[in-house]
Amino acid sequence: DLGKTKEISQVLNGKTVDVGGKKEELAVYKLIKAKFIEFRTSEQGVKKLVEIDGKKEISDEDKLSILNKMIKERQQSVIAYKTGNRPELAEKEEKEIAIIQGFLPKAATLDEMRLEIGNYMNENGFTNAMPKQNMGLCIKYVKGKLNNVDGKTLSDVVKKFIA
């Protein structure tokens, strides 16, 4: 379940979404819509559109990827603004991050990641540790089992299970 993906799709398809008169949320909706349109019209995006109910749409996976990229861009801006002693701009970016995160499914916890890594190890006959060459396969396995997994965090956790 992608939480508010349906609302994002409504924004993308030009339908109105009730933001309760909140200008900040409306501005973020417009930014998301612009990113989706940019993706739909990009060479890469056109190739990745999927057919849903007879229409070419952006897949849920690509929607999540776009939203996560928007969050990472804003996180970098927050650091730059704080370094440049611009707390008011950093605060604005942090608010946008919170709004965008509202569209994402709950992030996978460390315990959920460890459980799936353990499942991968059991399925492949590894008892205490796995060979380093299995790291990529393990990461792919865990990402396939869990929603909204942070790649860097997952990589760090998997490294602890390597012999």
mmCIF file of N, CA and C in Angstrom, residues 2-3 6 18 21 26 31 41 49-51 81 126 142 150 153 161:
data_model
loop_
_atom_site.group_PDB
_atom_site.id
_atom_site.type_symbol
_atom_site.label_atom_id
_atom_site.label_comp_id
_atom_site.label_asym_id
_atom_site.label_seq_id
_atom_site.Cartn_x
_atom_site.Cartn_y
_atom_site.Cartn_z
ATOM 1 N N LEU A 2 0.629 2.139 -0.907
ATOM 2 C CA LEU A 2 1.460 3.322 -1.037
ATOM 3 C C LEU A 2 0.850 4.551 -0.385
ATOM 4 N N GLY A 3 -0.019 4.331 0.575
ATOM 5 C CA GLY A 3 -0.548 5.454 1.339
ATOM 6 C C GLY A 3 -1.330 6.418 0.474
ATOM 7 N N LYS A 6 -2.767 7.435 -4.364
ATOM 8 C CA LYS A 6 -3.977 7.766 -5.122
ATOM 9 C C LYS A 6 -4.136 9.280 -5.184
ATOM 10 N N ASP A 18 -8.031 18.147 -1.956
ATOM 11 C CA ASP A 18 -8.321 19.057 -0.854
ATOM 12 C C ASP A 18 -7.102 19.169 0.052
ATOM 13 N N GLY A 21 -6.830 24.438 2.383
ATOM 14 C CA GLY A 21 -6.401 25.833 2.370
ATOM 15 C C GLY A 21 -4.961 26.043 2.794
ATOM 16 N N LEU A 26 -0.193 22.852 -0.862
ATOM 17 C CA LEU A 26 -0.543 23.042 -2.265
ATOM 18 C C LEU A 26 0.714 23.240 -3.107
ATOM 19 N N LEU A 31 4.728 20.842 -6.911
ATOM 20 C CA LEU A 31 6.091 20.372 -7.181
ATOM 21 C C LEU A 31 6.095 18.883 -7.561
ATOM 22 N N THR A 41 7.361 12.742 -19.509
ATOM 23 C CA THR A 41 7.772 13.253 -20.810
ATOM 24 C C THR A 41 9.251 13.024 -21.099
ATOM 25 N N LEU A 49 6.692 3.771 -18.531
ATOM 26 C CA LEU A 49 5.270 3.872 -18.217
ATOM 27 C C LEU A 49 4.611 2.506 -18.325
ATOM 28 N N VAL A 50 3.659 2.234 -17.444
ATOM 29 C CA VAL A 50 2.939 0.968 -17.450
ATOM 30 C C VAL A 50 1.470 1.229 -17.778
ATOM 31 N N GLU A 51 0.818 0.234 -18.334
ATOM 32 C CA GLU A 51 -0.587 0.408 -18.689
ATOM 33 C C GLU A 51 -1.467 0.009 -17.513
ATOM 34 N N TYR A 81 21.742 25.144 3.768
ATOM 35 C CA TYR A 81 21.168 26.339 4.386
ATOM 36 C C TYR A 81 21.626 26.503 5.833
ATOM 37 N N PHE A 126 23.129 -20.221 4.751
ATOM 38 C CA PHE A 126 24.186 -19.549 5.511
ATOM 39 C C PHE A 126 23.786 -19.563 6.979
ATOM 40 N N VAL A 142 15.870 -8.359 0.032
ATOM 41 C CA VAL A 142 15.215 -7.581 1.089
ATOM 42 C C VAL A 142 14.359 -6.467 0.489
ATOM 43 N N ASP A 150 15.556 2.191 2.822
ATOM 44 C CA ASP A 150 16.663 3.087 2.524
ATOM 45 C C ASP A 150 17.869 2.243 2.143
ATOM 46 N N THR A 153 21.126 2.480 4.445
ATOM 47 C CA THR A 153 20.908 1.825 5.735
ATOM 48 C C THR A 153 20.921 0.309 5.562
ATOM 49 N N PHE A 161 26.425 -8.782 8.392
ATOM 50 C CA PHE A 161 26.170 -10.226 8.262
ATOM 51 C C PHE A 161 27.166 -10.910 7.334
#
